[in-house]
Short mmCIF file of C-alpha atoms and ligand atoms in Angstrom, two decimals:
data_model
loop_
_atom_site.label_atom_id
_atom_site.label_comp_id
_atom_site.label_asym_id
_atom_site.label_seq_id
_atom_site.Cartn_x
_atom_site.Cartn_y
_atom_site.Cartn_z
CA UNK H 35 0.06 0.03 0.00
CA UNK H 36 1.49 3.30 -0.98
CA UNK H 37 1.88 5.69 2.12
CA UNK H 38 0.35 9.15 2.19
CA UNK H 39 2.94 11.88 1.99
CA UNK H 40 2.75 13.42 5.42
CA UNK H 41 3.85 16.95 6.36
CA UNK H 42 5.77 17.60 9.70
CA UNK H 43 3.69 17.82 12.82
CA UNK H 44 2.57 21.47 13.48
CA UNK H 45 2.83 22.39 9.92
CA UNK H 46 0.74 25.58 9.15
CA UNK H 47 -2.01 25.19 6.60
CA UNK H 48 -3.10 28.72 5.95
CA UNK H 49 -4.80 31.11 3.72
CA UNK H 50 -3.60 34.65 2.97
CA UNK H 51 -5.36 38.08 2.49
CA UNK H 52 -4.44 41.75 2.67
CA UNK H 53 -6.30 44.55 4.31
CA UNK H 54 -7.13 46.68 1.28
CA UNK H 55 -8.24 43.69 -0.82
CA UNK H 56 -10.83 42.36 1.65
CA UNK H 57 -11.76 44.95 4.25
CA UNK H 58 -13.74 47.61 2.32
CA UNK H 59 -14.18 51.20 3.11
CA UNK H 60 -10.47 52.11 3.01
CA UNK H 61 -10.52 55.65 1.61
CA UNK H 62 -7.44 57.11 3.22
CA UNK H 63 -4.64 55.20 1.60
CA UNK H 64 -2.75 55.94 -1.66
CA UNK H 65 -4.37 53.08 -3.43
CA UNK H 66 -7.95 54.49 -2.85
CA UNK H 67 -6.71 57.79 -4.44
CA UNK H 68 -5.16 55.84 -7.38
CA UNK H 69 -8.43 53.95 -7.89
CA UNK H 70 -10.27 57.22 -8.28
CA UNK H 71 -8.05 58.22 -11.30
CA UNK H 72 -9.60 57.16 -14.70
CA UNK H 73 -7.90 54.41 -16.47
CA UNK H 74 -5.73 53.15 -13.57
CA UNK H 75 -7.72 50.02 -12.74
CA UNK H 76 -9.10 47.47 -15.19
CA UNK H 77 -12.72 48.14 -16.07
CA UNK H 78 -12.69 51.15 -13.80
CA UNK H 79 -13.05 48.97 -10.66
CA UNK H 80 -12.40 50.07 -7.22
CA UNK H 81 -11.81 48.02 -3.94
CA UNK H 82 -15.14 49.62 -2.75
CA UNK H 83 -16.72 47.53 -0.03
CA UNK H 84 -14.35 44.58 -0.96
CA UNK H 85 -15.26 41.50 0.96
CA UNK H 86 -16.90 43.63 3.81
CA UNK H 87 -14.42 42.44 6.37
CA UNK H 88 -14.12 45.56 8.20
CA UNK H 89 -17.79 45.21 9.17
CA UNK H 90 -17.57 41.50 9.55
CA UNK H 91 -15.23 38.73 8.58
CA UNK H 92 -17.00 36.11 10.54
CA UNK H 93 -18.56 34.23 7.70
CA UNK H 94 -15.28 33.93 5.74
CA UNK H 95 -13.14 33.06 8.81
CA UNK H 96 -15.72 30.39 9.74
CA UNK H 97 -15.24 29.02 6.21
CA UNK H 98 -11.45 29.04 6.65
CA UNK H 99 -11.96 26.96 9.79
CA UNK H 100 -14.37 24.65 8.04
CA UNK H 101 -11.63 24.18 5.41
CA UNK H 102 -9.56 22.51 8.06
CA UNK H 103 -6.90 25.32 8.00
CA UNK H 104 -5.09 26.23 11.12
CA UNK H 105 -3.63 29.51 10.34
CA UNK H 106 -4.39 32.80 8.38
CA UNK H 107 -2.28 35.56 7.07
CA UNK H 108 -3.82 39.09 7.02
CA UNK H 109 -2.57 42.51 6.99
CA UNK H 110 -3.30 45.68 9.07
CA UNK H 111 -4.16 48.93 7.40
CA UNK H 112 -1.82 51.65 8.53
CA UNK H 113 -4.18 54.43 7.29
CA UNK H 114 -6.85 53.13 9.80
CA UNK H 115 -4.45 52.71 12.80
CA UNK H 116 -2.77 56.15 12.29
CA UNK H 117 -5.25 58.18 10.30
CA UNK H 118 -3.11 61.34 10.80
CA UNK H 119 0.71 61.73 11.42
CA UNK H 120 1.23 60.75 14.95
CA UNK H 121 -2.53 60.32 15.81
CA UNK H 122 -3.45 56.70 16.64
CA UNK H 123 -6.99 55.26 16.59
CA UNK H 124 -7.70 52.88 19.44
CA UNK H 125 -10.95 51.87 17.82
CA UNK H 126 -9.17 50.57 14.77
CA UNK H 127 -6.81 48.63 16.98
CA UNK H 128 -9.72 47.43 18.82
CA UNK H 129 -11.30 46.02 15.55
CA UNK H 130 -8.02 44.23 14.79
CA UNK H 131 -7.92 42.70 18.19
CA UNK H 132 -11.48 41.55 17.63
CA UNK H 133 -10.32 39.92 14.24
CA UNK H 134 -7.24 38.23 15.77
CA UNK H 135 -9.41 37.01 18.69
CA UNK H 136 -11.97 35.48 16.25
CA UNK H 137 -9.13 33.69 14.34
CA UNK H 138 -7.67 32.26 17.44
CA UNK H 139 -11.05 31.27 18.62
CA UNK H 140 -11.54 29.27 15.44
CA UNK H 141 -8.10 27.55 16.02
CA UNK H 142 -6.45 29.65 13.18
CA UNK H 143 -2.95 31.04 14.16
CA UNK H 144 -2.59 34.55 12.85
CA UNK H 145 0.33 35.82 10.80
CA UNK H 146 0.15 39.75 10.48
CA UNK H 147 1.72 41.74 7.69
CA UNK H 148 2.40 45.39 8.73
CA UNK H 149 2.79 46.84 5.18
CA UNK H 150 1.02 45.19 2.30
CA UNK H 151 1.34 47.76 -0.49
CA UNK H 152 -0.86 50.43 1.15
CA UNK H 153 -0.03 53.29 3.39
CA UNK H 154 -1.78 56.55 4.59
CA UNK H 155 -2.22 59.48 2.19
CA UNK H 156 -0.51 61.59 4.74
CA UNK H 157 2.54 59.38 4.53
CA UNK H 158 2.42 59.52 0.67
CA UNK H 159 2.07 63.23 0.83
CA UNK H 160 5.30 63.55 2.92
CA UNK H 161 7.20 61.85 0.21
CA UNK H 162 6.43 58.12 1.13
CA UNK H 163 9.56 56.12 1.31
CA UNK H 164 11.80 58.90 -0.09
CA UNK H 165 11.16 61.06 2.96
CA UNK H 166 14.18 61.47 5.33
CA UNK H 167 12.05 60.20 8.29
CA UNK H 168 10.08 57.57 6.52
CA UNK H 169 11.73 54.80 8.51
CA UNK H 170 11.19 56.56 11.75
CA UNK H 171 7.47 57.06 10.85
CA UNK H 172 7.03 53.47 9.83
CA UNK H 173 8.79 52.23 13.01
CA UNK H 174 6.53 54.38 15.14
CA UNK H 175 3.42 52.82 13.66
CA UNK H 176 5.04 49.24 14.01
CA UNK H 177 5.82 49.94 17.74
CA UNK H 178 2.26 50.98 18.37
CA UNK H 179 0.60 48.12 16.40
CA UNK H 180 2.79 45.30 17.57
CA UNK H 181 2.68 46.36 21.24
CA UNK H 182 -1.11 46.43 21.05
CA UNK H 183 -1.52 43.05 19.25
CA UNK H 184 1.36 40.88 20.28
CA UNK H 185 -0.55 39.00 22.90
CA UNK H 186 -2.81 37.67 20.05
CA UNK H 187 -0.11 37.10 17.30
CA UNK H 188 3.35 35.94 17.30
CA UNK H 189 4.09 35.69 13.58
CA UNK H 190 4.96 39.10 11.92
CA UNK H 191 5.73 40.06 8.32
CA UNK H 192 7.19 43.58 8.21
CA UNK H 193 6.78 44.33 4.57
CA UNK H 194 5.11 42.47 1.67
CA UNK H 195 7.09 42.19 -1.58
CA UNK H 196 9.46 45.17 -1.50
CA UNK H 197 10.67 44.40 -5.04
CA UNK H 198 7.20 44.21 -6.60
CA UNK H 199 6.00 47.32 -4.71
CA UNK H 200 8.96 49.34 -5.89
CA UNK H 201 9.10 48.18 -9.52
CA UNK H 202 5.29 48.39 -10.26
CA UNK H 203 5.08 51.80 -8.62
CA UNK H 204 8.46 53.53 -9.42
CA UNK H 205 9.78 51.74 -12.58
CA UNK H 206 6.79 50.59 -14.60
CA UNK H 207 4.36 53.09 -13.22
CA UNK H 208 1.45 50.84 -13.18
CA UNK H 209 0.78 51.10 -9.49
CA UNK H 210 0.73 54.24 -7.32
CA UNK H 211 2.53 56.65 -7.41
CA UNK H 212 2.84 55.90 -11.09
CA UNK H 213 6.47 56.83 -11.47
CA UNK H 214 8.86 55.69 -14.22
CA UNK H 215 12.19 56.41 -12.66
CA UNK H 216 14.65 53.57 -12.28
CA UNK H 217 16.70 55.48 -9.66
CA UNK H 218 13.57 55.98 -7.56
CA UNK H 219 12.69 52.29 -7.82
CA UNK H 220 16.14 51.38 -6.44
CA UNK H 221 16.06 53.95 -3.74
CA UNK H 222 12.65 52.69 -2.61
CA UNK H 223 13.92 49.14 -2.29
CA UNK H 224 16.81 50.35 -0.18
CA UNK H 225 14.42 52.39 1.98
CA UNK H 226 12.07 49.38 2.35
CA UNK H 227 15.01 47.23 3.49
CA UNK H 228 15.97 49.89 6.12
CA UNK H 229 12.44 50.17 7.17
CA UNK H 230 12.17 46.29 7.42
CA UNK H 231 15.31 46.09 9.50
CA UNK H 232 14.22 48.83 11.88
CA UNK H 233 10.74 47.32 12.31
CA UNK H 234 12.24 43.80 12.93
CA UNK H 235 14.44 45.37 15.64
CA UNK H 236 11.48 47.13 17.24
CA UNK H 237 9.27 43.85 17.21
CA UNK H 238 12.03 41.91 18.83
CA UNK H 239 12.51 44.58 21.48
CA UNK H 240 8.86 44.35 22.31
CA UNK H 241 9.00 40.58 22.83
CA UNK H 242 12.00 38.42 21.94
CA UNK H 243 9.73 35.47 21.25
CA UNK H 244 8.06 37.08 18.41
CA UNK H 245 8.97 35.77 14.90
CA UNK H 246 9.67 38.29 12.21
CA UNK H 247 10.15 38.01 8.48
CA UNK H 248 9.44 39.62 5.31
CA UNK H 249 7.40 38.30 2.20
CA UNK H 250 9.62 38.17 -0.92
CA UNK H 251 8.05 37.60 -4.31
CA UNK H 252 10.01 35.06 -6.35
CA UNK H 253 9.31 34.90 -10.09
CA UNK H 254 11.51 32.39 -11.80
CA UNK H 255 13.36 33.57 -14.88
CA UNK H 256 14.45 31.06 -17.54
CA UNK H 257 16.33 31.86 -20.69
CA UNK H 258 14.24 31.56 -23.87
CA UNK H 259 17.09 29.72 -25.62
CA UNK H 260 20.66 28.67 -25.11
CA UNK H 261 21.93 31.80 -26.87
CA UNK H 262 24.34 33.71 -24.52
CA UNK H 263 22.33 36.90 -24.68
CA UNK H 264 19.14 35.20 -23.57
CA UNK H 265 21.05 33.56 -20.76
CA UNK H 266 22.65 36.78 -19.71
CA UNK H 267 19.34 38.56 -19.66
CA UNK H 268 17.61 35.82 -17.75
CA UNK H 269 20.36 35.93 -15.13
CA UNK H 270 20.20 39.59 -14.87
CA UNK H 271 16.49 39.62 -14.33
CA UNK H 272 16.79 36.87 -11.89
CA UNK H 273 19.25 39.00 -9.89
CA UNK H 274 17.10 42.07 -9.90
CA UNK H 275 13.92 40.45 -9.05
CA UNK H 276 14.78 37.49 -6.89
CA UNK H 277 18.40 37.20 -5.83
CA UNK H 278 19.47 40.59 -4.84
CA UNK H 279 17.03 41.02 -2.04
CA UNK H 280 17.74 37.45 -0.68
CA UNK H 281 21.42 38.24 -0.60
CA UNK H 282 20.86 41.57 1.13
CA UNK H 283 19.05 39.68 3.80
CA UNK H 284 21.89 37.12 4.09
CA UNK H 285 24.75 39.50 4.20
CA UNK H 286 23.09 42.77 5.56
CA UNK H 287 24.48 44.64 2.66
CA UNK H 288 22.87 46.06 -0.48
CA UNK H 289 23.86 43.87 -3.44
CA UNK H 290 23.71 45.18 -7.03
CA UNK H 291 21.60 46.62 -8.52
CA UNK H 292 20.12 48.02 -5.34
CA UNK H 293 23.43 49.30 -4.11
CA UNK H 294 27.15 48.68 -4.03
CA UNK H 295 27.71 46.92 -0.91
CA UNK H 296 26.42 49.59 1.66
CA UNK H 297 25.59 48.14 4.98
CA UNK H 298 22.06 48.42 6.31
CA UNK H 299 21.91 48.74 10.03
CA UNK H 300 20.29 45.72 11.57
CA UNK H 301 19.41 43.87 8.34
CA UNK H 302 21.71 40.99 8.96
CA UNK H 303 19.90 38.84 11.48
CA UNK H 304 16.73 40.82 11.29
CA UNK H 305 14.68 37.86 10.22
CA UNK H 306 13.61 34.70 12.04
CA UNK H 307 12.07 33.45 8.75
CA UNK H 308 11.85 34.21 5.11
CA UNK H 309 8.36 34.36 3.54
CA UNK H 310 8.25 33.36 -0.14
CA UNK H 311 5.44 34.37 -2.43
CA UNK H 312 5.56 32.31 -5.63
CA UNK H 313 3.21 32.29 -8.50
CA UNK H 314 4.86 31.66 -11.87
CA UNK H 315 7.99 31.92 -14.16
CA UNK H 316 8.87 33.92 -17.25
CA UNK H 317 11.00 33.10 -20.22
CA UNK H 318 13.46 35.78 -21.11
CA UNK H 319 14.89 36.77 -24.44
CA UNK H 320 17.20 39.57 -25.44
CA UNK H 321 15.23 42.40 -27.13
CA UNK H 322 17.22 45.51 -28.38
CA UNK H 323 13.91 47.38 -28.54
CA UNK H 324 13.09 47.22 -24.84
CA UNK H 325 15.49 49.47 -22.94
CA UNK H 326 12.91 49.99 -20.27
CA UNK H 327 12.71 46.29 -19.49
CA UNK H 328 16.52 46.20 -19.38
CA UNK H 329 16.69 44.85 -22.97
CA UNK H 330 14.57 41.84 -22.33
CA UNK H 331 11.25 40.45 -23.43
CA UNK H 332 9.53 38.28 -20.90
CA UNK H 333 6.89 35.90 -22.01
CA UNK H 334 5.21 32.56 -21.72
CA UNK H 335 6.29 30.24 -24.53
CA UNK H 336 3.72 29.15 -26.96
CA UNK H 337 1.85 26.05 -25.94
CA UNK H 338 2.64 26.31 -22.24
CA UNK H 339 -0.35 26.08 -19.88
CA UNK H 340 -1.44 29.61 -18.88
CA UNK H 341 -3.74 31.13 -16.33
CA UNK H 342 -6.45 33.83 -16.88
CA UNK H 343 -5.65 36.87 -19.01
CA UNK H 344 -4.78 40.29 -17.58
CA UNK H 345 -6.01 43.74 -18.70
CA UNK H 346 -3.71 43.74 -21.64
CA UNK H 347 -4.67 40.24 -22.88
CA UNK H 348 -1.50 38.62 -21.74
CA UNK H 349 -1.92 35.75 -19.32
CA UNK H 350 -1.30 36.22 -15.64
CA UNK H 351 1.41 33.67 -15.93
CA UNK H 352 2.41 30.23 -16.95
CA UNK H 353 0.90 27.51 -14.71
CA UNK H 354 4.24 26.18 -13.47
CA UNK H 355 3.41 24.58 -9.96
CA UNK H 356 6.65 22.55 -9.80
CA UNK H 357 8.62 25.91 -9.85
CA UNK H 358 7.81 26.30 -6.19
CA UNK H 359 10.61 23.74 -5.54
CA UNK H 360 13.13 26.05 -7.22
CA UNK H 361 11.82 29.05 -5.30
CA UNK H 362 12.35 27.08 -2.04
CA UNK H 363 15.87 26.17 -2.93
CA UNK H 364 16.60 29.83 -3.90
CA UNK H 365 15.17 31.27 -0.68
CA UNK H 366 17.04 28.66 1.29
CA UNK H 367 20.30 30.56 0.58
CA UNK H 368 19.45 32.94 3.39
CA UNK H 369 19.78 30.01 5.81
CA UNK H 370 16.59 30.48 7.60
CA UNK H 371 13.23 28.65 8.16
CA UNK H 372 10.69 29.32 5.27
CA UNK H 373 6.97 29.92 5.06
CA UNK H 374 5.27 30.06 1.69
CA UNK H 375 3.38 33.15 2.54
CA UNK H 376 1.56 33.13 -0.82
CA UNK H 377 0.83 30.56 -3.58
CA UNK H 378 -2.03 30.58 -6.00
CA UNK H 379 -3.47 31.31 -9.40
CA UNK H 380 -6.52 33.07 -10.87
CA UNK H 381 -9.06 30.58 -12.26
CA UNK H 382 -12.72 31.66 -12.01
CA UNK H 383 -14.10 28.27 -13.13
CA UNK H 384 -11.58 26.41 -11.15
CA UNK H 385 -10.61 24.29 -14.08
CA UNK H 386 -6.82 24.36 -13.75
CA UNK H 387 -6.41 25.12 -10.02
CA UNK H 388 -7.23 21.78 -8.38
CA UNK H 389 -4.37 19.90 -10.20
CA UNK H 390 -2.03 22.99 -9.93
CA UNK H 391 -2.71 23.06 -6.17
CA UNK H 392 -1.87 19.36 -5.76
CA UNK H 393 1.22 19.57 -7.83
CA UNK H 394 2.26 22.78 -5.88
CA UNK H 395 1.85 20.94 -2.53
CA UNK H 396 3.53 17.90 -3.94
CA UNK H 397 6.61 19.88 -4.82
CA UNK H 398 6.53 21.43 -1.36
CA UNK H 399 6.51 17.99 0.21
CA UNK H 400 9.38 16.73 -1.79
CA UNK H 401 11.45 19.73 -0.80
CA UNK H 402 10.63 19.15 2.87
CA UNK H 403 11.48 15.39 2.50
CA UNK H 404 14.82 16.50 0.97
CA UNK H 405 15.56 18.43 4.22
CA UNK H 406 14.25 21.97 3.56
CA UNK H 407 12.85 23.79 6.61
CA UNK H 408 9.44 24.74 5.27
CA UNK H 409 7.05 25.45 8.13
CA UNK H 410 3.83 26.34 6.48
CA UNK H 411 1.77 27.28 3.37
CA UNK H 412 -0.54 30.30 3.08
CA UNK H 413 -2.68 30.00 -0.03
CA UNK H 414 -3.51 33.13 -1.88
CA UNK H 415 -6.42 33.52 -1.30
CA UNK H 416 -9.28 32.55 0.98
CA UNK H 417 -12.02 34.33 -0.90
CA UNK H 418 -12.00 36.21 -4.30
CA UNK H 419 -10.84 39.84 -3.58
CA UNK H 420 -9.76 43.13 -5.13
CA UNK H 421 -6.73 42.29 -7.16
CA UNK H 422 -5.01 45.74 -7.39
CA UNK H 423 -4.76 47.12 -11.03
CA UNK H 424 -6.60 44.00 -12.25
CA UNK H 425 -9.61 45.09 -10.23
CA UNK H 426 -12.14 42.33 -9.72
CA UNK H 427 -11.17 40.38 -12.78
CA UNK H 428 -8.73 37.84 -11.37
CA UNK H 429 -10.31 35.52 -8.89
CA UNK H 430 -7.67 33.74 -6.74
CA UNK H 431 -10.04 32.56 -4.03
CA UNK H 432 -10.44 28.88 -2.74
CA UNK H 433 -13.93 30.35 -2.12
CA UNK H 434 -15.74 32.12 -5.06
CA UNK H 435 -17.45 35.47 -4.16
CA UNK H 436 -20.61 36.54 -6.01
CA UNK H 437 -20.20 40.31 -5.61
CA UNK H 438 -23.91 41.10 -6.56
CA UNK H 439 -25.37 38.79 -3.91
CA UNK H 440 -22.50 38.51 -1.42
CA UNK H 441 -22.87 34.71 -1.71
CA UNK H 442 -19.78 32.49 -1.05
CA UNK H 443 -19.22 29.13 -2.61
CA UNK H 444 -16.31 26.78 -1.77
CA UNK H 445 -14.54 25.84 -5.00
CA UNK H 446 -13.34 22.31 -5.65
CA UNK H 447 -9.79 23.45 -4.95
CA UNK H 448 -11.10 24.63 -1.63
CA UNK H 449 -12.33 21.23 -0.75
CA UNK H 450 -9.10 19.58 -1.93
CA UNK H 451 -7.03 22.05 0.24
CA UNK H 452 -9.35 21.17 3.12
CA UNK H 453 -8.69 17.45 2.69
CA UNK H 454 -4.93 17.90 2.63
CA UNK H 455 -5.00 20.37 5.49
CA UNK H 456 -7.13 18.01 7.73
CA UNK H 457 -4.96 15.01 6.98
CA UNK H 458 -1.68 17.04 7.14
CA UNK H 459 -0.78 14.77 4.16
CA UNK H 460 -1.20 14.39 0.53
CA UNK H 461 -2.51 11.18 -0.92
CA UNK H 462 0.29 8.79 -1.99
CA UNK H 463 1.64 9.42 -5.38
CA UNK H 464 -0.25 7.54 -7.98
CA UNK H 465 -3.51 7.46 -6.03
CA UNK H 466 -6.42 8.96 -7.92
CA UNK H 467 -6.34 12.72 -7.81
CA UNK H 468 -2.84 12.84 -6.49
CA UNK H 469 -1.29 14.99 -9.17
C1 FCB W 90 0.97 39.23 -4.82
C2 FCB W 90 0.27 40.23 -3.72
C3 FCB W 90 -1.07 39.85 -3.29
C4 FCB W 90 -1.92 39.33 -4.49
C5 FCB W 90 -1.25 38.25 -5.31
C6 FCB W 90 -2.03 37.79 -6.39
O1 FCB W 90 1.93 39.87 -5.53
O2 FCB W 90 1.13 40.17 -2.65
O3 FCB W 90 -1.58 41.02 -2.61
O4 FCB W 90 -2.38 40.51 -5.18
O5 FCB W 90 -0.02 38.79 -5.84
#
């Protein structure tokens, strides 16, 4: 009889969300302002009432528990907790205490992200991360928030995807603040790493038992051919998007292209774990007509399985679940325990996701069996939500949301995830439905 593939005892089976994408009613951050500008968001969507979590998340959290999960990653909204520079709102903290209490009551261990793409308009108006005192401002917010919530949560993510935040907002200009200035993108990443290090130090001072990490987006880069220029460009993109940040965490110094070896105070040793967000890979080919993309064209090769289309008709990405093993191996160079803080794909009809989910978890299991210290998985996402510039058009949820009626429906992948989470194991390879 083939044996089920067991995960380590205490493995965290979670789902992940972010404040602005699910809470609803957030009007005081830079994303809400961006959404009001015509043409910024696909189909003119806004986050609006989102999934209504600020009023009540009870129904969705109860579903998370019914799915057999034992953890949930969410983020707090800085613009609610500190609505004006230096003014903190006890009622907002009270609401987050209620949410975390609810999670714990359902047997779900919370992981809280302190900055998941959004921050207050007042912080943006002061120059956001380019302001001389940005790190100080962020650390003040972190101190207040963590001190107020740390009896309910011991897993903290300082910043979600510094590289994606900086490149989308300051290089490609497709997210707020819509800048196209490479030097600003680089400076933003450096500032975010300084903010992370200072926040991690603040959290550890509040309570030495709290576990701190950041969530790094890894998008695999493969050369489109064996030609030297394609290989060079793939390696370059891999360094910019994936490796430079991991090396900075490992060494405490800024690696190219984010810097030339400058030390960031407190960065080395700042993390207890590394969070990895993995979705897909790109193929990379040299393209002399694309200076803005560092002379590369990134694409999905014809014939490869792809997920849903984004606003410009290109697919969200190749369906490449086995790539998570490479992402784990890459992040392992930091030498710390790992959490997969996001994994997922958009698939409204849930046609591809079930097999993709099992293949992803199978690859995670293989890496753990090979000795990698992966402590948990947080699936993106629990329930369909506001997908940034893609608006409401890319449903990532294990649970489908009907926005008109507010109805929720557990997708087949949700039921599969539930079975794996409950058993803390995947069915043996070769069993029906295994992969
Ligand atoms: C990640 C973000 C998350 C979500 C997924 C699909 O880059 O962290 O908020 O939008 O992509």
